[in-house]
Every structure is written in C-alpha cells, then in structure tokens.
PDB file of C-alpha atoms and ligand atoms in Angstrom:
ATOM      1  CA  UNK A   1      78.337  91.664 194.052  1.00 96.00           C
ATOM      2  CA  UNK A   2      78.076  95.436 195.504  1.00 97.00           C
ATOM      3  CA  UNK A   3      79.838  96.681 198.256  1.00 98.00           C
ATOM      4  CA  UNK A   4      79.430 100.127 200.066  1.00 98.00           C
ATOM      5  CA  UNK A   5      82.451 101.366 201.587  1.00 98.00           C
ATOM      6  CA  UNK A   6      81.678 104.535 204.168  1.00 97.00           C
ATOM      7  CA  UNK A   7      83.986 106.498 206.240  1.00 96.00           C
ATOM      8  CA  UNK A   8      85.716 109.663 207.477  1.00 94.00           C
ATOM      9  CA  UNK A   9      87.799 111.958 205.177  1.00 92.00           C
ATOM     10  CA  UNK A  10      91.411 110.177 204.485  1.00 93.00           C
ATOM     11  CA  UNK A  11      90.519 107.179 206.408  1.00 96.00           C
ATOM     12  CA  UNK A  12      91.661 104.957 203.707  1.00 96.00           C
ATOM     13  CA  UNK A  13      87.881 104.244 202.200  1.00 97.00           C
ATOM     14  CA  UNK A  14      89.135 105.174 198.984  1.00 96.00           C
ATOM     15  CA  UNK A  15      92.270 102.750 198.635  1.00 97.00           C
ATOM     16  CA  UNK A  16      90.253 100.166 200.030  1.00 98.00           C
ATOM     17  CA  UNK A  17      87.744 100.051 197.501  1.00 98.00           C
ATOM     18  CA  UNK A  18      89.740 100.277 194.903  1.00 98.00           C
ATOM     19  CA  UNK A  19      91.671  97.395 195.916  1.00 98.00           C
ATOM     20  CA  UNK A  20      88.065  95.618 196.298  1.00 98.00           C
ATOM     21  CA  UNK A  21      87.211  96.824 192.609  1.00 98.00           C
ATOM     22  CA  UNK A  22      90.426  95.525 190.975  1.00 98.00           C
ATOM     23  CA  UNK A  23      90.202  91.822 193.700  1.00 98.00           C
ATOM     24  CA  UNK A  24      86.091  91.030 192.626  1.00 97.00           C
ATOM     25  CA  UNK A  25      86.603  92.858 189.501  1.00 97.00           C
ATOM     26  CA  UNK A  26      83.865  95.390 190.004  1.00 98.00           C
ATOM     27  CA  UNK A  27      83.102  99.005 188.354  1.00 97.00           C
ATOM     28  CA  UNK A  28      84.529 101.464 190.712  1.00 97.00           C
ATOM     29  CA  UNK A  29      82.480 104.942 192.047  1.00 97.00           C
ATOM     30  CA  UNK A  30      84.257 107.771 194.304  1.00 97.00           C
ATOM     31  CA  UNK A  31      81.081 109.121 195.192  1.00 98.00           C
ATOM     32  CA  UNK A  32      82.961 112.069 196.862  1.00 97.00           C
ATOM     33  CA  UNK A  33      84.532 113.533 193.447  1.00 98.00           C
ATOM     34  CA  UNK A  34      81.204 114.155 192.467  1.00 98.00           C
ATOM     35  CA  UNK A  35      80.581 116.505 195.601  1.00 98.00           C
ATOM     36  CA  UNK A  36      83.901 117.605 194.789  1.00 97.00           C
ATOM     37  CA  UNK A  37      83.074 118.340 190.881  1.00 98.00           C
ATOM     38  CA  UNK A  38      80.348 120.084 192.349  1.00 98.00           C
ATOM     39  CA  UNK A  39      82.254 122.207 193.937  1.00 98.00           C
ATOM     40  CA  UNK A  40      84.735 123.148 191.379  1.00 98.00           C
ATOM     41  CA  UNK A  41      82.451 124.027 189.352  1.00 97.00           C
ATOM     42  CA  UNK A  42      80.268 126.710 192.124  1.00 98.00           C
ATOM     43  CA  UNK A  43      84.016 128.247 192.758  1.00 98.00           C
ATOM     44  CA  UNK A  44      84.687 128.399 188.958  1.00 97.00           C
ATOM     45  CA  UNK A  45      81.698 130.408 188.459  1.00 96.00           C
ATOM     46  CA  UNK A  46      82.529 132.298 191.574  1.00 98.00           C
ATOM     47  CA  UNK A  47      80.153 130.983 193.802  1.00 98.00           C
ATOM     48  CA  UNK A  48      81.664 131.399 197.947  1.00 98.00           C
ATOM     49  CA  UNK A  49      81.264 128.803 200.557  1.00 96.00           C
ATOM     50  CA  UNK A  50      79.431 131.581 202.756  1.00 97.00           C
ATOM     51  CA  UNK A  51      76.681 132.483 200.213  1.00 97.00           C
ATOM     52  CA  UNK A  52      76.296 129.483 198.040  1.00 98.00           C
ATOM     53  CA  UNK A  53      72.236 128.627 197.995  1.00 98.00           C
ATOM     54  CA  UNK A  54      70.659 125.034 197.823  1.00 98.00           C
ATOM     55  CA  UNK A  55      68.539 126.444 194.521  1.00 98.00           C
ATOM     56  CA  UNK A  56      71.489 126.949 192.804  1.00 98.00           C
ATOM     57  CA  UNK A  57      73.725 124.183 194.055  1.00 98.00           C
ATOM     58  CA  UNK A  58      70.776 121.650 192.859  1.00 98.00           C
ATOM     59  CA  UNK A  59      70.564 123.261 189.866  1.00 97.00           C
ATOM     60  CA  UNK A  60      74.091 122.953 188.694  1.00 97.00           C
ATOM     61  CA  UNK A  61      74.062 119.159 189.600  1.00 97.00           C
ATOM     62  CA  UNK A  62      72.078 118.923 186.544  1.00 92.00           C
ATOM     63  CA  UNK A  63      74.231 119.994 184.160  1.00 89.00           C
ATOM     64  CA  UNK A  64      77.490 119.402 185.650  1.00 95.00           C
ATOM     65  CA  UNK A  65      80.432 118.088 184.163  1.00 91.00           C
ATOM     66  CA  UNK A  66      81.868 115.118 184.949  1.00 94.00           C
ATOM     67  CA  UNK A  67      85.474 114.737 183.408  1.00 94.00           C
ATOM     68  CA  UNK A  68      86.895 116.492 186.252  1.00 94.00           C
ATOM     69  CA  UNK A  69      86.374 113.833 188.389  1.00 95.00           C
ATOM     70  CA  UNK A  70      89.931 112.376 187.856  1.00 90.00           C
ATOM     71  CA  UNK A  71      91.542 115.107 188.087  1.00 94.00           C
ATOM     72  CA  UNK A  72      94.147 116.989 190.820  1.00 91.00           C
ATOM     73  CA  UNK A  73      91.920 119.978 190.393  1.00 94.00           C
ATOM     74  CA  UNK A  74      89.209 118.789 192.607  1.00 96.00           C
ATOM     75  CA  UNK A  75      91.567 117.241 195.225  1.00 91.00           C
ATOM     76  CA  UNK A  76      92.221 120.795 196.831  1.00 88.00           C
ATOM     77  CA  UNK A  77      91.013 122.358 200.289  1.00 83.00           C
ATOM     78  CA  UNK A  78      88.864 125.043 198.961  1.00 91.00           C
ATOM     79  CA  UNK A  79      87.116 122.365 197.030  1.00 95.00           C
ATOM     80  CA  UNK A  80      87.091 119.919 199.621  1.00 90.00           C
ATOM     81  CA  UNK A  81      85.544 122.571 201.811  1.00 89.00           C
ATOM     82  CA  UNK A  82      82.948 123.611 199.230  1.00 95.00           C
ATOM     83  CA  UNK A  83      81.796 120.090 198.867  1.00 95.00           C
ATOM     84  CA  UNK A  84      81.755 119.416 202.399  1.00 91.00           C
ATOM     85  CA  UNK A  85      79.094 122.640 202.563  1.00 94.00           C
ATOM     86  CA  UNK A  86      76.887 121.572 199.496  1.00 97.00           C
ATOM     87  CA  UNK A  87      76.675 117.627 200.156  1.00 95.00           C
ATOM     88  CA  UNK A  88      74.946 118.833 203.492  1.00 93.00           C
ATOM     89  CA  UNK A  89      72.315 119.895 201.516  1.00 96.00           C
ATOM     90  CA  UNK A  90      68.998 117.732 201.183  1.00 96.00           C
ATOM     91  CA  UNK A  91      68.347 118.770 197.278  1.00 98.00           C
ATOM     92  CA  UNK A  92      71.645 118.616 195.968  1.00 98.00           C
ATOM     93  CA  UNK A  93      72.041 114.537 197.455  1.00 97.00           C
ATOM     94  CA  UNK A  94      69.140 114.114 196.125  1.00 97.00           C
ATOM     95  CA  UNK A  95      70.072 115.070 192.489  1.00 97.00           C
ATOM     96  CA  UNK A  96      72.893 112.697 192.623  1.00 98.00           C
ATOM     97  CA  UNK A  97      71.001 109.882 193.804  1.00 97.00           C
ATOM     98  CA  UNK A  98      69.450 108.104 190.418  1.00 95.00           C
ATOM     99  CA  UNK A  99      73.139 108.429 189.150  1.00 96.00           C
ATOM    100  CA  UNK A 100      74.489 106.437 192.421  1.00 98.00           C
ATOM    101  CA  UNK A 101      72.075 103.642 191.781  1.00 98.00           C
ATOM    102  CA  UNK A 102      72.559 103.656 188.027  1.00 97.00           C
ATOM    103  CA  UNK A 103      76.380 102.976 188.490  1.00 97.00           C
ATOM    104  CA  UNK A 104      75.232 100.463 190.641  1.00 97.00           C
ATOM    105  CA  UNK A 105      72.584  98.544 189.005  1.00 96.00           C
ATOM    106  CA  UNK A 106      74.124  99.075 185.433  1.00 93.00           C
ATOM    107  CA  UNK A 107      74.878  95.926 183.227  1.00 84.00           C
ATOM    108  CA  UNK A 108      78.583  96.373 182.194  1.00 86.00           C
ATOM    109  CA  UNK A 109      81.652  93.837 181.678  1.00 92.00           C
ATOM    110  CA  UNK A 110      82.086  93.684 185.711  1.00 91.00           C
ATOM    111  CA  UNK A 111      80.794  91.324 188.023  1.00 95.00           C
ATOM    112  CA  UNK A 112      79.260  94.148 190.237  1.00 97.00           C
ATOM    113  CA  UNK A 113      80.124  97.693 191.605  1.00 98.00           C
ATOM    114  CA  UNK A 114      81.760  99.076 195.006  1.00 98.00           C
ATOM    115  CA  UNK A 115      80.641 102.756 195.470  1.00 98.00           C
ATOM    116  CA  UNK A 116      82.639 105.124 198.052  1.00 98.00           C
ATOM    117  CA  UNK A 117      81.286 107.667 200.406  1.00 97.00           C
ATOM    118  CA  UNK A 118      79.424 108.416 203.002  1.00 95.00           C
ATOM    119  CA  UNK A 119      75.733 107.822 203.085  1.00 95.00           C
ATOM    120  CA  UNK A 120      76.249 104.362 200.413  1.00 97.00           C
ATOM    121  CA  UNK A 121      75.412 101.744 203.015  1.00 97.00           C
ATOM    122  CA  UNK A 122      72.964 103.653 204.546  1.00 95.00           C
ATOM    123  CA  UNK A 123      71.024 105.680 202.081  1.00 95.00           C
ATOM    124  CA  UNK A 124      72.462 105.243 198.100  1.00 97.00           C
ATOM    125  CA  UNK A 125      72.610 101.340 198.678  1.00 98.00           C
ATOM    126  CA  UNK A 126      71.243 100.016 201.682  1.00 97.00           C
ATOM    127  CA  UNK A 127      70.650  96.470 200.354  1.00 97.00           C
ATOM    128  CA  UNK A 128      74.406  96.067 199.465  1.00 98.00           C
ATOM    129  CA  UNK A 129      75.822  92.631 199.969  1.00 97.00           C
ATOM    130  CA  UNK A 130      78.588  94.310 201.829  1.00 98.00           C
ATOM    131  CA  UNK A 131      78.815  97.694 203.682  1.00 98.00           C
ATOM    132  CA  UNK A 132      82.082  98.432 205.517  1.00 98.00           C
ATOM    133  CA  UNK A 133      82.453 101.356 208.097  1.00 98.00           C
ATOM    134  CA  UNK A 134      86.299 102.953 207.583  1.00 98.00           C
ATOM    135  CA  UNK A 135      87.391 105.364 210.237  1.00 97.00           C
ATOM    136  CA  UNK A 136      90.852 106.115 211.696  1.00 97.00           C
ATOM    137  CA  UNK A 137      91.894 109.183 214.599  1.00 96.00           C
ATOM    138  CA  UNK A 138      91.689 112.663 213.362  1.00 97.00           C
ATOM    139  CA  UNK A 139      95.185 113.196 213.479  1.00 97.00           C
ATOM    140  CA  UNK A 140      96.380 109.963 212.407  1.00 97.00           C
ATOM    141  CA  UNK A 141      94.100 111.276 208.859  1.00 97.00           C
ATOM    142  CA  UNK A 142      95.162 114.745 208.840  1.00 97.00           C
ATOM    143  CA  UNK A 143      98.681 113.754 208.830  1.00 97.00           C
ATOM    144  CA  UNK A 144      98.260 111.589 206.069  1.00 95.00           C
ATOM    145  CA  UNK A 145      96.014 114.135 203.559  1.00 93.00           C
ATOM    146  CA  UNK A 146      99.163 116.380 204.547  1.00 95.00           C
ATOM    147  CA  UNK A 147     101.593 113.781 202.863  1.00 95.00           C
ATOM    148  CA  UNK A 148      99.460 113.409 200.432  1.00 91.00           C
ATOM    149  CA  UNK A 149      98.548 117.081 199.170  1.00 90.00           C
ATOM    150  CA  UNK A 150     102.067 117.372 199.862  1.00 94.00           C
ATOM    151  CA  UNK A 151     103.182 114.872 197.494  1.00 94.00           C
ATOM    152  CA  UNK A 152     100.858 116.362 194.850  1.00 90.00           C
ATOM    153  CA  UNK A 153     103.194 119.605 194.832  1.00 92.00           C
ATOM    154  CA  UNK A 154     100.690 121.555 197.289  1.00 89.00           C
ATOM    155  CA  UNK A 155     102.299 123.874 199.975  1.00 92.00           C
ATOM    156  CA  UNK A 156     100.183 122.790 203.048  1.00 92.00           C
ATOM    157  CA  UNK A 157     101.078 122.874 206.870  1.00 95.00           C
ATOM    158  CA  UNK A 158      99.631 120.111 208.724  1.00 97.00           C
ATOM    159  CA  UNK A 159      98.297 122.680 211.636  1.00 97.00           C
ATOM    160  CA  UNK A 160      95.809 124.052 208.799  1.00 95.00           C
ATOM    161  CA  UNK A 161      94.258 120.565 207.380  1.00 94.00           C
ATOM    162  CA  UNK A 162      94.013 119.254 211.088  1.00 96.00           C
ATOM    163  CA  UNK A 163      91.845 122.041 211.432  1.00 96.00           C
ATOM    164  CA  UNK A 164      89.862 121.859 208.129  1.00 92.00           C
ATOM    165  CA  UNK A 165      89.199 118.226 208.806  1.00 93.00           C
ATOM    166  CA  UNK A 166      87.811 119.013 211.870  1.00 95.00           C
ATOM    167  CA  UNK A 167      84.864 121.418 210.715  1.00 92.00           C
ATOM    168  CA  UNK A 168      84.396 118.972 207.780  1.00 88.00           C
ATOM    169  CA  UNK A 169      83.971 116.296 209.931  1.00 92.00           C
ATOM    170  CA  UNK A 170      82.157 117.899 211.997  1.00 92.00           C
ATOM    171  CA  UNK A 171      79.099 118.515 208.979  1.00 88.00           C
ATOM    172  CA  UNK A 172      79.814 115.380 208.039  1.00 88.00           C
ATOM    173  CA  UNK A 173      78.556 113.876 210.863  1.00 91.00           C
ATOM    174  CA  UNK A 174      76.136 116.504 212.218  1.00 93.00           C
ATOM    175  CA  UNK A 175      74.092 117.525 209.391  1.00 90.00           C
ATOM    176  CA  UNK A 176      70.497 116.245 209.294  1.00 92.00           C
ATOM    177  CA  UNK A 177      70.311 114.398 205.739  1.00 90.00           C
ATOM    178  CA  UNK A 178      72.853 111.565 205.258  1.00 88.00           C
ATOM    179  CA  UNK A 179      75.520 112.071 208.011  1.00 90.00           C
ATOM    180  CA  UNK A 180      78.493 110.313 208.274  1.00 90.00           C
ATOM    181  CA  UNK A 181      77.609 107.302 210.186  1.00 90.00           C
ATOM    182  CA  UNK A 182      78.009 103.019 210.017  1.00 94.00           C
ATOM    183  CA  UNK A 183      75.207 101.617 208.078  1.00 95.00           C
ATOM    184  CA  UNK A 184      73.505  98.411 210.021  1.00 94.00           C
ATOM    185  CA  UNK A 185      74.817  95.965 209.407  1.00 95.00           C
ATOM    186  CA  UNK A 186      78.444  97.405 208.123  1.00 97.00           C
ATOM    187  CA  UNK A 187      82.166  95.814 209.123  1.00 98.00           C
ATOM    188  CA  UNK A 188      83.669  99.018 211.269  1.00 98.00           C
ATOM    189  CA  UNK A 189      87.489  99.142 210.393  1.00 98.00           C
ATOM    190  CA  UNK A 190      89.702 101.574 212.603  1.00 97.00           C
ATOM    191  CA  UNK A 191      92.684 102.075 210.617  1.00 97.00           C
ATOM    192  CA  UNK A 192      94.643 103.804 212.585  1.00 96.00           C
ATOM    193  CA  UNK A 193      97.646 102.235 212.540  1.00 92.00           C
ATOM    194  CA  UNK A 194      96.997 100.101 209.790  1.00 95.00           C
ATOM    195  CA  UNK A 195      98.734 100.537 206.506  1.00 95.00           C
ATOM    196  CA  UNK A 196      96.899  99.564 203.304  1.00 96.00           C
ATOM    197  CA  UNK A 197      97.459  95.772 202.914  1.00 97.00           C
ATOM    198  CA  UNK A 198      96.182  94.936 207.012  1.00 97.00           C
ATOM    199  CA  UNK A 199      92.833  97.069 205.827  1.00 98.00           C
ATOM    200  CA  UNK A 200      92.530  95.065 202.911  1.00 98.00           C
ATOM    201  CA  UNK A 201      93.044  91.632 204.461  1.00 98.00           C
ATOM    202  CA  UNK A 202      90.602  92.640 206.950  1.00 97.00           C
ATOM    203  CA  UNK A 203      88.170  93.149 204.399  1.00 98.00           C
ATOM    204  CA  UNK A 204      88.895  90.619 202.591  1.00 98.00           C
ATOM    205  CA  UNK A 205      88.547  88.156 205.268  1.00 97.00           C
ATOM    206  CA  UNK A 206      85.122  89.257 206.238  1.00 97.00           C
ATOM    207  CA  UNK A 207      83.702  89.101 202.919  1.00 97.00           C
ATOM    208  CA  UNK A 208      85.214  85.131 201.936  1.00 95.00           C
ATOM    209  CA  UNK A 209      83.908  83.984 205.538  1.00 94.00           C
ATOM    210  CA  UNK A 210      80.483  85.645 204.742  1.00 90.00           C
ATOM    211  CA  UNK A 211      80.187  84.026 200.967  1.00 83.00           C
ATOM    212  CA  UNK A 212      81.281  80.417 202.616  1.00 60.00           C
ATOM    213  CA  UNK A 213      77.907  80.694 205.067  1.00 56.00           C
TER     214      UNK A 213
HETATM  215  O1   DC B   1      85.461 111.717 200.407  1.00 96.45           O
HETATM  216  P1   DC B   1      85.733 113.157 199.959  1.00 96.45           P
HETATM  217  O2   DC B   1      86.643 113.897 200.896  1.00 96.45           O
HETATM  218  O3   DC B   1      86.211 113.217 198.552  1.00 96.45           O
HETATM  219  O4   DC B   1      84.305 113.872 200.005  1.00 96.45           O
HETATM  220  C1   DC B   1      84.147 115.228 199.737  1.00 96.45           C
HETATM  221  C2   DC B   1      82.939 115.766 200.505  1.00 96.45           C
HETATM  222  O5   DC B   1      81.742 115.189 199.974  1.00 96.45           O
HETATM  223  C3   DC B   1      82.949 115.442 202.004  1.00 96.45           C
HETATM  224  O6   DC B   1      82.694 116.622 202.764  1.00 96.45           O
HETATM  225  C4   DC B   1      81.815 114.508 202.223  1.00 96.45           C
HETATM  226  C5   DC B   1      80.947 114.656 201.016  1.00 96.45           C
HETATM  227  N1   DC B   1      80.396 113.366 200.601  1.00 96.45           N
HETATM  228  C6   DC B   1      79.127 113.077 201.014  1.00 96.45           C
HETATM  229  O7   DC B   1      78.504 113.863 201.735  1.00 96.45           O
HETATM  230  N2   DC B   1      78.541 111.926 200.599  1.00 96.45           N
HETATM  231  C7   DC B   1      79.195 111.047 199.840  1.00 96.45           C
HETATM  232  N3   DC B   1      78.607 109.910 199.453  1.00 96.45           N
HETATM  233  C8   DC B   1      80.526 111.323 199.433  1.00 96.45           C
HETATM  234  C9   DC B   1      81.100 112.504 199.848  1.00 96.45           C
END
C-alpha cells in the first residue's frame, strides 16, 4: 500500500503518518527534513536566505547528508525558513525526486510506504492508493509549533512563529512548481480542533471503507 499525506506546516501531517506507518506497517518518509537538511547544510556553509542561488542549492542536494534528518538541529526557524525558500525552487525538487520514488517503490520488510509533504499526492506520487489533504487554522498551528519548539528547550514567542508561518505558507502555496495544494482525489482533513486520535480515526475510516469496495 502507499499513502501520500499533504498539508500545511504543523497541521498534524506528520503524526498522522506515522501513526499510518506503524497501523499498515509501512516504511515511513518526512519528505520535509530533507528540505530541512537542505537547509542546514546552505546555513552551515554560510549560505543566507536572501542570496542563496538555485545553482548552488541543486548542487548541494547532490551530495548532501542525510543523518541529520532525525535530528533537533533541523527542527529550528532559521532552517524552517531556509527550506521553505529553497523547496520553491524548480531544480532543487527536482533533485530530490528519484529519491522520493525510490523510498517508495523500494522492496524492503514493509508492506508499502507513506511519504509526508507537500507536493506527494500531487507530483512525487500521484498514483498513490491513498492521498490525504491535512490542514488546520493558522493560529490553531502556530500555537501548537510554539508548544512544541517550546517543549524542545527553544525560547520562542508565539507572536514571532504566527508570523513566520504566515510567509511560509504563503510560498508554500504561491510558488509556481509544486505548491501546497489537495491532490485529486485526496481525503481533506481540517484538524482544527481535533487532537491526534479523531485525525487518525478519520483516516483510518476512509481507508478500511475504501479497501471493502
Ligand atoms: O513540513 P516541514 O515544515 O518540515 O517542511 C519544511 C519546508 O519544506 C516547508 O517550507 C515546505 C517544504 N516542503 C516542500 O516544499 N515539499 C515537501 N514535499 C516537503 C516539504
């Protein structure tokens, strides 16, 4: 089975599919940490969000490293603005898109893959047995990245990651290659409102009543 699971920063995408992965016992792919490794990386070698260049952002998806993608250090602002700036451009996607469809396709010990992001159902898998569309209000989200930077020992004011998630959003969904939008076909799930288990069940549901047909 693969699912694609799409949606708005903090909208609960990520917890879903994991929950999915560990349920239908699938390999699991945060497509978003590998924007965000991306972007590490650029700041590391002291690239800026204002001058960064497609040529060079490309470039480094070629050789980048990897093992960073579990880790707290990608899961800051500056990064998550970084990445939200180089996924919005056309070469760079396009570098990571054999390695989306390898995960995918890729014979392993699970009985299929979910991949997270943005463009899955849409562009990376569009013949996915399931997409789902997550999306909750933009304050109902920046309150919880707050929390959850907060919980991670960060010293972050919810004032300032309302406003980052704003312009983020706002590439997201208004940049020309791959913007943030529900693939045809995809389940939309508002979660605002919703804690983890009612998104889950949701999901859940629509996928069992769709395998009985
Ligand atoms: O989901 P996230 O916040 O970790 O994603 C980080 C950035 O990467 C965000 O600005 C959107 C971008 N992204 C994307 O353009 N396409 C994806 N498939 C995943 C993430």
């Amino acid at each position: 089975m693969i699912i694609a699971v799409d949606g708005s920063a903090a909208s609960g995408k990520g917890t879903l599919a994991k929950r999915l992965a560990s349920h239908f016992n699938l390999a699991h792919l945060d497509t978003g940490s590998l924007y965000r490794c991306l972007a590490l990386d650029l700041l590391r070698s002291d690239h800026l969000p204002e001058t960064i260049d497609e040529t060079t952002a490309a470039a480094s998806v070629n050789d980048l490293d990897l093992s960073m993608a579990g880790t707290a250090a990608i899961r800051t602002d500056a990064v998550a603005g970084m990445a939200s700036i180089v996924a919005a451009m056309p070469a760079v996607r396009q570098n990571f898109l054999a390695f989306q469809r390898r995960f995918a396709s890729e014979k392993t010990s699970h009985d299929g893959a979910i991949l997270d992001g943005r463009d899955i159902g849409s562009v990376i898998l569009p013949d996915a047995d399931f997409k789902f569309f997550i999306d909750a209000d933009l304050e109902e989200r920046a309150a919880r990245r707050t929390r959850e930077l907060q919980d991670a020992g960060q010293s972050v004011m919810f004032r300032d990651v309302l406003e980052d998630m704003r312009d983020r959003d706002r590439r997201d969904r208004e940049r020309s290659t791959a913007p943030l939008k529900a693939a045809d076909g995809a389940m939309i799930i508002d979660t605002t409102g919703l804690n983890a288990d009612g998104v889950f069940t949701a999901a859940l549901r629509h996928i069992e009543n769709h395998r009985e047909q």
